[in-house]
Coordinates of C-alpha atoms in Angstrom, one line a residue:
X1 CA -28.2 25.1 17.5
X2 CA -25.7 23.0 19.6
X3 CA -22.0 22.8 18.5
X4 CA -20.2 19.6 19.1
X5 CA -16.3 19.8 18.6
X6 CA -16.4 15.5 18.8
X7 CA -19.0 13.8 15.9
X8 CA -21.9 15.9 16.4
X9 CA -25.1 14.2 15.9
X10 CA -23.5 11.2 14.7
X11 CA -21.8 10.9 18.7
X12 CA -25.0 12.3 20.0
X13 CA -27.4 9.1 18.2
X14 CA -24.6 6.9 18.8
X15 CA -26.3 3.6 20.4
X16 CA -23.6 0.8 20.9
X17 CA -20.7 1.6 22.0
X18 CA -17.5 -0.3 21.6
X19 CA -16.7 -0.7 26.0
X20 CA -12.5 -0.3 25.9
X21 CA -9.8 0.0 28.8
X22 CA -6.3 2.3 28.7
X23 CA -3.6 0.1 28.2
X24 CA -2.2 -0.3 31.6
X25 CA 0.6 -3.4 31.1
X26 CA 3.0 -4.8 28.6
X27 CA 1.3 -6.6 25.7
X28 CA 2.6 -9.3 23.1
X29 CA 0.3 -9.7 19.5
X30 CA 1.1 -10.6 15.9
X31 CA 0.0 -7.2 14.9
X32 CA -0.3 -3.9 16.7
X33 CA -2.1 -1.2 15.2
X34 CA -2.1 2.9 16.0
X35 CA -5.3 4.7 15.1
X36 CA -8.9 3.6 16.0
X37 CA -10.9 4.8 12.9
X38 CA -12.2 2.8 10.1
X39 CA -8.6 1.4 8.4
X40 CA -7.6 0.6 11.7
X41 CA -10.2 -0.8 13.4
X42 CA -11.1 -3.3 10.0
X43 CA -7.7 -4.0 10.3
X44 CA -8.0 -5.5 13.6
X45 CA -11.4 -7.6 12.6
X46 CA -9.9 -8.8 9.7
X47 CA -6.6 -10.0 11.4
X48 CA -8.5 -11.3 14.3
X49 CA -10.9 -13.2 12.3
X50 CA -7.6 -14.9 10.9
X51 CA -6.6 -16.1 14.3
X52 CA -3.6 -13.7 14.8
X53 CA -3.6 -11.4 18.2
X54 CA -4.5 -8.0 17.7
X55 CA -3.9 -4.5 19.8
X56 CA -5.5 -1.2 18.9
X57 CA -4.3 2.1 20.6
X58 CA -6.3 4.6 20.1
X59 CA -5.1 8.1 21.5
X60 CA -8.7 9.2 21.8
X61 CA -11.8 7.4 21.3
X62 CA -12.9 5.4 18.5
X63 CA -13.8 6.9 15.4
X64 CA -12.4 10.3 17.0
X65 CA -11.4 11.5 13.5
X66 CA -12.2 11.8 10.1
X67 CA -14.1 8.5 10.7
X68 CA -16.7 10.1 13.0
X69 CA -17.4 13.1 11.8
X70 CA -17.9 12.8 7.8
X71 CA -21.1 12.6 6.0
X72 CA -21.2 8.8 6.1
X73 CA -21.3 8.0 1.9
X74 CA -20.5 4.7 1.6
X75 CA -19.2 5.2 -1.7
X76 CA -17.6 3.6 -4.4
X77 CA -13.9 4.2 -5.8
X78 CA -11.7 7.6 -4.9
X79 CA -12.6 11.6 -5.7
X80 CA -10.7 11.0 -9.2
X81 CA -12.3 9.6 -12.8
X82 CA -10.7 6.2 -14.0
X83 CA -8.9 7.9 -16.4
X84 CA -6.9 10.4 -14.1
X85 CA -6.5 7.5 -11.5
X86 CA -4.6 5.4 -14.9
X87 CA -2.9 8.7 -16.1
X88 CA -1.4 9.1 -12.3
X89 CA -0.3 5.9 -11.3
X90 CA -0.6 4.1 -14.6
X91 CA -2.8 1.3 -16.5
X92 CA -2.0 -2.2 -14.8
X93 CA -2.0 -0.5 -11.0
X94 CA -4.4 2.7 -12.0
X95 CA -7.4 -1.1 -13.5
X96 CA -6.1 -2.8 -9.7
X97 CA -7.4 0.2 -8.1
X98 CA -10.4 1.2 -9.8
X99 CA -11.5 -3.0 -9.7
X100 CA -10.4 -3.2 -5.8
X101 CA -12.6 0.1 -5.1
X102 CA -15.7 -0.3 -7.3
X103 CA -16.4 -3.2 -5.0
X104 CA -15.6 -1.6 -1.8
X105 CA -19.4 -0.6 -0.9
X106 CA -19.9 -5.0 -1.4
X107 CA -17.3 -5.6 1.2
X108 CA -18.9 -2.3 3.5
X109 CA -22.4 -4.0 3.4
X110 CA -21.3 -7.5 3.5
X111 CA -19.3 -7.0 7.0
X112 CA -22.6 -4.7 8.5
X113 CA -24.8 -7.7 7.5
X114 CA -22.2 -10.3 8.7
X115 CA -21.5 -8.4 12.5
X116 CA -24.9 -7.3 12.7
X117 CA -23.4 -4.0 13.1
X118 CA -26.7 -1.3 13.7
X119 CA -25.4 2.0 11.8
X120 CA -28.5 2.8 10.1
X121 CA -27.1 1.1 6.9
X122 CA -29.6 2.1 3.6
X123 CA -28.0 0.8 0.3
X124 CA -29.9 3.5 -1.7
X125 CA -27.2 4.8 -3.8
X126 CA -25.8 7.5 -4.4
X127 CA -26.3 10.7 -6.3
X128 CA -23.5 13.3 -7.6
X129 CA -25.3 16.8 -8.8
X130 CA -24.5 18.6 -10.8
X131 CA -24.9 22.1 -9.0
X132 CA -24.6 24.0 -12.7
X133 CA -24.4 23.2 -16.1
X134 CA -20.8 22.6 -16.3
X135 CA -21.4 20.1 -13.5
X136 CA -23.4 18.1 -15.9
X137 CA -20.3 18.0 -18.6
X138 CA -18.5 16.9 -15.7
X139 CA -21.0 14.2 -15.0
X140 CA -21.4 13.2 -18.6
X141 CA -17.7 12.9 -18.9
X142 CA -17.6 10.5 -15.3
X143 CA -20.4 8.3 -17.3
X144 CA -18.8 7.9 -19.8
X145 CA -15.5 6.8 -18.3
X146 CA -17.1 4.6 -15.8
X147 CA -18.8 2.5 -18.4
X148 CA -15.9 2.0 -20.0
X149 CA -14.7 1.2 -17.1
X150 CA -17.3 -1.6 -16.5
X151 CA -19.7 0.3 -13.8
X152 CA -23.2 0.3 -14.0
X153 CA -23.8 4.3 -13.2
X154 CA -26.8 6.1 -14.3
X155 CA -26.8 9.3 -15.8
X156 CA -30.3 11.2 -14.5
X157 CA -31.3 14.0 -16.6
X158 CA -32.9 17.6 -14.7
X159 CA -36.6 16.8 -13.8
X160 CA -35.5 12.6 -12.5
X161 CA -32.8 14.5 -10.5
X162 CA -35.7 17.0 -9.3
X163 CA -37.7 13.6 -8.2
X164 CA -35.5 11.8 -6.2
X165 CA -34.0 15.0 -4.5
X166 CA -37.2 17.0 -4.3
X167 CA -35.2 20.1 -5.3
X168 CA -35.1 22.4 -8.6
X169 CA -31.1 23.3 -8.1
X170 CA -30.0 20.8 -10.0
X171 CA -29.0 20.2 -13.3
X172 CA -28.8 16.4 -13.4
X173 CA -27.4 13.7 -11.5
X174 CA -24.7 10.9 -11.8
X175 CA -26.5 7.8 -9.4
X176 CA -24.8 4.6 -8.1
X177 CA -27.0 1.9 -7.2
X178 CA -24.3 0.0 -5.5
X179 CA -23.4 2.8 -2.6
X180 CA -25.3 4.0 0.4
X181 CA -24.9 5.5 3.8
X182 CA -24.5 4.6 7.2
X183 CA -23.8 6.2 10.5
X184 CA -19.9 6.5 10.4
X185 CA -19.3 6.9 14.1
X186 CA -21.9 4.0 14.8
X187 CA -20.3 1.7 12.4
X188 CA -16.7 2.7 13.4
X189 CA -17.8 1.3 16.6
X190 CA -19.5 -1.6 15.1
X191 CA -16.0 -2.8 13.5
X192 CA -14.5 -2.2 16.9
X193 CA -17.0 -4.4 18.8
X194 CA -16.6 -7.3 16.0
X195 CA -13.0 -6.9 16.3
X196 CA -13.4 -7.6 19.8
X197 CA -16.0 -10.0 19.6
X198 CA -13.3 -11.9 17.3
X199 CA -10.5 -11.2 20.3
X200 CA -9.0 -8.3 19.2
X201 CA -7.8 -6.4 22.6
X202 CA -8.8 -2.4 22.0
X203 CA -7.1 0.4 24.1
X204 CA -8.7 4.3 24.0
X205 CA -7.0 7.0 25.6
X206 CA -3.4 5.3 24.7
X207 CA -1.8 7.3 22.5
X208 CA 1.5 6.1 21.4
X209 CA 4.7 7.9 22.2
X210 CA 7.2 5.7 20.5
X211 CA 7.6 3.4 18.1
X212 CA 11.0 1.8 17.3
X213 CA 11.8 -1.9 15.4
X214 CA 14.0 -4.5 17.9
X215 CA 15.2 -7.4 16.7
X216 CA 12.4 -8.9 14.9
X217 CA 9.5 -7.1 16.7
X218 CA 8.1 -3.7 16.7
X219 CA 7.8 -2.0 20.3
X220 CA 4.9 1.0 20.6
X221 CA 5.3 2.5 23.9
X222 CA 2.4 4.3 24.9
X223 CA 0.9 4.8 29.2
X224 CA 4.0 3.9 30.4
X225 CA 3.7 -0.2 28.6
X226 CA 5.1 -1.5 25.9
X227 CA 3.3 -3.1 23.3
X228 CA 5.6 -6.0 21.5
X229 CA 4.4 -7.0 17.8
X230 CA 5.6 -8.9 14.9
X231 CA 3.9 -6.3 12.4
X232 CA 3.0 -2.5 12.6
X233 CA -0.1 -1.4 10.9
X234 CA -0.4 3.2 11.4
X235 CA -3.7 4.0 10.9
X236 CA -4.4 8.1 11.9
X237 CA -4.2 9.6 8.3
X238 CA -5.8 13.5 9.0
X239 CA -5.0 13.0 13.0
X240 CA -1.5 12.1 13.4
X241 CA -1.2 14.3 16.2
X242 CA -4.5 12.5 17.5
X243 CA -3.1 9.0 16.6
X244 CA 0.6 9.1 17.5
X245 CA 3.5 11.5 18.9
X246 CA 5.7 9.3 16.6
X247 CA 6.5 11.1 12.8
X248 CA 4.0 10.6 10.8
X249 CA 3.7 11.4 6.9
X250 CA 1.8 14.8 6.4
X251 CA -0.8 15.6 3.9
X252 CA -2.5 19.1 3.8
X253 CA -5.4 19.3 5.9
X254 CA -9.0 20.3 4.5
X255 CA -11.6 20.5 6.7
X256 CA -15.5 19.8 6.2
X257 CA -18.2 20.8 8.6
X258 CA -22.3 19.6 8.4
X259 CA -25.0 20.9 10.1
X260 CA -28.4 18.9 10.9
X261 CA -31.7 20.1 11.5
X262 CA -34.2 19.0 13.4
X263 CA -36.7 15.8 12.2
X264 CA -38.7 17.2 9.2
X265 CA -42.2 17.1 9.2
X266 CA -44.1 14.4 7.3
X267 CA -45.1 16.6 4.3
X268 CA -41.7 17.3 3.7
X269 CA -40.1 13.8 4.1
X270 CA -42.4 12.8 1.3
X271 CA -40.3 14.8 -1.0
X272 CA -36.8 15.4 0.4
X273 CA -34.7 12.6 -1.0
X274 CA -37.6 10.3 -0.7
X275 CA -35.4 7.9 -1.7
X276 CA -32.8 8.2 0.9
X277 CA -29.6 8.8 -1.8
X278 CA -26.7 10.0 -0.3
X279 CA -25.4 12.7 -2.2
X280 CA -22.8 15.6 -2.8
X281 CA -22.2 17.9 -5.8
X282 CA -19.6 18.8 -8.5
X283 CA -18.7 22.1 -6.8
X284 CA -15.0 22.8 -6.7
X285 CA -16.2 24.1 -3.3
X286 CA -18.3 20.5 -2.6
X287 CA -21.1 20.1 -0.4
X288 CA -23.2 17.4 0.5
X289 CA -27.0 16.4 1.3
X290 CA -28.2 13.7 3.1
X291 CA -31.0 12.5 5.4
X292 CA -30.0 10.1 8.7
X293 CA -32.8 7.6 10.2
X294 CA -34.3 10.2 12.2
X295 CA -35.4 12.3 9.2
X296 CA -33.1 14.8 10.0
X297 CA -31.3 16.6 6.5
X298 CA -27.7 17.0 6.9
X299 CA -26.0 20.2 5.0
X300 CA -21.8 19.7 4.9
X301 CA -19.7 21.9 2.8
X302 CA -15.5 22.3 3.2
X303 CA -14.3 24.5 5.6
X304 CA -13.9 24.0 9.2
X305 CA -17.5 25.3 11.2
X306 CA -15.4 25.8 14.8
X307 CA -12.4 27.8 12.9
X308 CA -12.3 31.6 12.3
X309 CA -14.9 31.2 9.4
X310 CA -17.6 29.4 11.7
X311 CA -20.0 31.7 11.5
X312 CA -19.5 32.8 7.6
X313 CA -20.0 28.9 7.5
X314 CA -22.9 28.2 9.3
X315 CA -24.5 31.4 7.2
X316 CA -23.6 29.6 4.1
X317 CA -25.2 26.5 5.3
X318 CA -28.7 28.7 6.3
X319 CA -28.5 29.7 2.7
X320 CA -27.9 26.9 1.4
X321 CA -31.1 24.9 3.1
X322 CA -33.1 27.8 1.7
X323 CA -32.0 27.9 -1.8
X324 CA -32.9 24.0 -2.0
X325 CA -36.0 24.0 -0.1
X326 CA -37.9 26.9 0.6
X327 CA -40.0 25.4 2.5
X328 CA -37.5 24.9 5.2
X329 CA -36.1 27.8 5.0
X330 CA -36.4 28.8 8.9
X331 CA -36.5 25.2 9.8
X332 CA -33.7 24.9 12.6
X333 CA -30.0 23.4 13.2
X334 CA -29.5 21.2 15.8
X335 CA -26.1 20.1 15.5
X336 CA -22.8 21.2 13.9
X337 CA -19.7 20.2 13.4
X338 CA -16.7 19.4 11.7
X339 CA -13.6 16.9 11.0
X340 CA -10.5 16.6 8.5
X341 CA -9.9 15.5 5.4
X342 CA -6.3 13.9 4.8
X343 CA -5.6 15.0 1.0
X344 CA -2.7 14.3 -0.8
X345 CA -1.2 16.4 -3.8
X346 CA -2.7 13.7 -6.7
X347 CA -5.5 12.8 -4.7
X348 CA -4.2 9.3 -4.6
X349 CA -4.1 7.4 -1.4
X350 CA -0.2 6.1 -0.1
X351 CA 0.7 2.8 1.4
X352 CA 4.4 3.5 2.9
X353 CA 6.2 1.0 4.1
X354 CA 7.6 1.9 7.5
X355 CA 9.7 -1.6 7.9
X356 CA 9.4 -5.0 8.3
X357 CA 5.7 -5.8 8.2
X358 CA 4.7 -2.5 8.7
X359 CA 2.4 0.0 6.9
X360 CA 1.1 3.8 7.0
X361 CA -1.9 4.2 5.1
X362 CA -3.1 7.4 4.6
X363 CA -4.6 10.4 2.5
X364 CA -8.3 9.1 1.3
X365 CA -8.6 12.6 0.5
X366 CA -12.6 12.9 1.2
X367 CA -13.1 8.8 0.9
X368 CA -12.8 7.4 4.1
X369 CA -15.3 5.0 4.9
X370 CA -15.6 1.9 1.7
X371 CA -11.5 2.3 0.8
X372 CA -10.7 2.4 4.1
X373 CA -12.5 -0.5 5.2
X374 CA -11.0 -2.3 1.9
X375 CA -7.4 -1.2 2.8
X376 CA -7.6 -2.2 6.5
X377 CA -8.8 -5.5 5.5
X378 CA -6.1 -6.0 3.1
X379 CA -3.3 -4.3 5.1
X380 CA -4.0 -6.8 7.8
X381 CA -3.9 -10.0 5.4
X382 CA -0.4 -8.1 3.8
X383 CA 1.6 -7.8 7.1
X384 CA 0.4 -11.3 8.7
X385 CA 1.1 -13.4 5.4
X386 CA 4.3 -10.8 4.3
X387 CA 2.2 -10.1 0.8
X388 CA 2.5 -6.8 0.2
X389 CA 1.2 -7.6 -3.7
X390 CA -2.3 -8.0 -1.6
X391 CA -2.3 -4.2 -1.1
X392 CA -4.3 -3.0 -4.5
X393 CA -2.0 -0.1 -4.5
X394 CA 2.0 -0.4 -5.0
X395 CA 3.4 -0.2 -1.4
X396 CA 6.3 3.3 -1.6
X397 CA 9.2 3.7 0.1
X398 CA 9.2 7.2 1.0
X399 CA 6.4 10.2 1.1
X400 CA 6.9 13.5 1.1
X401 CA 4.9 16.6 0.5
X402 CA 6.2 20.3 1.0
X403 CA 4.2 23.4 2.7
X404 CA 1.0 20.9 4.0
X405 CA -0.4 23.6 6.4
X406 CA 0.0 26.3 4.0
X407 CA -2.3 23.9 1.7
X408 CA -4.6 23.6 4.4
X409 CA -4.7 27.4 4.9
X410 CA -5.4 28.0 1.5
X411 CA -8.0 25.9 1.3
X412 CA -9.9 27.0 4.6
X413 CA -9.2 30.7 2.7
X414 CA -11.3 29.7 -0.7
X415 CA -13.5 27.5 0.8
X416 CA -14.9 30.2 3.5
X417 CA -14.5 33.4 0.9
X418 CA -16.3 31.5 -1.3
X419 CA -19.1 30.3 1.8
X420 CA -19.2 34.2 2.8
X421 CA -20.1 35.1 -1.5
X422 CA -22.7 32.6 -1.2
X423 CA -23.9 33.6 2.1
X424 CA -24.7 37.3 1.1
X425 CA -25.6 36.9 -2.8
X426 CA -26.5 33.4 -3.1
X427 CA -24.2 32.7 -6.1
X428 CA -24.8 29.5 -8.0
X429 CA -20.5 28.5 -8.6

């Protein structure tokens, strides 16, 4: 099995490639933007496509983060039911929210078919298992909130769930006809070729050291340059450090690692999610199943594969592949590899306003790819018109959480104890 510290198979079947420069001279734009992922980079299309001038540093490559290496569910609305999402930030903003989100996979698929952008996009849906019987009550409970709600989720009972997964392990399924999947990495890179396309300017390897507001611009140094802009848009969320040297608002860091095997055989692709659901379970310890265009399956659980627990991880991930399907029990890995989640204490994402026509977006907390591209798009349309009442989230002043790595820590601790239970005894949670 090959391990891949940057996107795994995702940069390894990566096909079209957005072609960028380092920044290497002093720019002027309407809008200047620090993080190359999936908030950033539909940031730039959408702010382009409006006619304003765009820069993107990215202090990697694109889609270096969380936006390159996560399972690629194109899903709709955040981690939380409806009714903790209203409880938490209350009824008129908790309704914006859940609206704004539910039709996030629409605005995913509708820019992919707009671009053109090839990221092996399937609108199949999506399934969350129930990986035991009090995953079901959890599901049942979900279904019911959604509909009241207004979402048109399908609650599949044991032997439908055995069907369209071609496994016995669960115990029912919760499916949403409007999500998918795509290629993350391949349609990070298919926003940043739009944006550029659209005349965004895009700079990898320009990682910004400074960021200070003058007069009535914002100036990013980064390589030496200066980069002058009337708004501010900071885009890294799990990778400030990757994104920026400048201060950046922390959440606690939970890592999530996948592991693909090789093409499956035909017998076995006429069974193994035959219909190309993307799914993950109701695990307090998650994990995730999905196929990619190849016909590979792709395992992910938490925990962080190149960390201490790698190989406790990996052995989870072997046992896991066998407890769903015996029949590929031996069948081998041929990539691994991990990124970061940014999670916040509630699980609800932050706008923070940094200024004057500037943003941080962060903590999507394990939903990176539909409210990310929504929030880009809208962060862009709020700093160039001055509307922050576009963002479907009320914009905060200030952020703060305490003792974020020892979060992280902890949750690298239960997720790889709980990997190394599995691993040996094969316990259900």
């Amino acid at each position: 099995m090959r391990s891949e510290t940057e996107n795994g198979l995702w940069g390894a079947s990566l096909t079209h490639r957005a072609e960028t420069a380092i920044l290497s001279e002093d720019l002027s734009a309407d809008l200047v933007v620090i993080g190359g992922g999936f908030t950033g980079c539909a940031a730039a299309l959408e702010a382009a496509r409006l006619g304003a001038s765009v820069v993107v540093l990215e202090a990697q490559t694109i889609g270096f983060g969380g936006s390159g290496r996560n399972v690629g569910l194109v899903n709709a609305g955040l981690w939380l039911p409806p009714e903790t999402i209203v409880a938490q930030i209350g009824d008129s903003a908790g309704r914006r929210l859940i609206a704004a989100l539910a039709d996030a996979p629409d605005r995913v698929f509708n820019i992919i078919d707009r671009e053109g952008i090839s990221c092996e996009a399937t609108r199949a849906g999506t399934l969350h298992l129930a990986h035991a019987p009090s995953g079901m009550k959890d599901l049942r409970d979900r279904y019911r909130q959604s509909a009241a709600f207004g979402m048109d989720l399908h609650l599949l009972d044991a032997e439908e769930t055995r069907k369209r997964t071609g496994s016995a392990a669960f115990h029912g399924a919760l499916f949403n006809p409007a999500a998918g999947t795509v290629q993350p990495l391949a349609y990070c890179h298919g926003l940043a070729r739009a944006a550029q396309t659209a005349g965004a300017r895009l700079f990898e390897n320009s990682p910004a050291q400074s960021v200070a507001h003058d007069g009535d611009v914002w100036v990013v140094s980064a390589q030496g340059r200066k980069v002058r802009a009337a708004g501010l848009l900071m885009a890294t969320n799990a990778y400030p450090a990757a994104g920026t040297k400048v201060r950046a608002p922390r959440c606690a860091p939970v890592s999530f690692s996948q592991f693909a095997t090789e093409p499956l055989p035909q017998d076995a692709l006429d069974h193994v999610l035959p219909g190309q659901e993307g799914c993950w379970d109701t695990g307090v310890v998650m994990s995730s199943i999905r196929r990619d265009f190849a016909g590979r399956l792709i395992i992910g659980g938490m925990g962080n594969s190149n960390g201490l627990g790698g190989v406790i991880h990996a052995q989870w991930a072997r046992r896991k592949l066998r407890t769903l399907y015996p029949e590929l029990a031996d069948l081998p890995f041929e990539h691994n590899w991990s990124g970061r989640i940014a999670m916040t204490g509630d699980h609800i994402l932050r706008v923070l306003s940094l200024g004057p026509s500037a943003y941080s977006i962060f903590g999507y907390s394990g939903r990176g790819i539909a409210p990310g591209t929504v929030f880009g798009t809208l962060a862009a349309q709020a700093i160039l018109h001055d509307a922050p009442d576009l963002l479907p989230v009320p914009v905060v002043a200030q952020y703060r959480e305490s003792l974020t790595a020892a979060k992280g820590a902890y949750y690298e601790f239960g997720a790889t104890m709980v990997h190394a239970v599995q691993a040996r005894f094969g316990g259900r949670r």
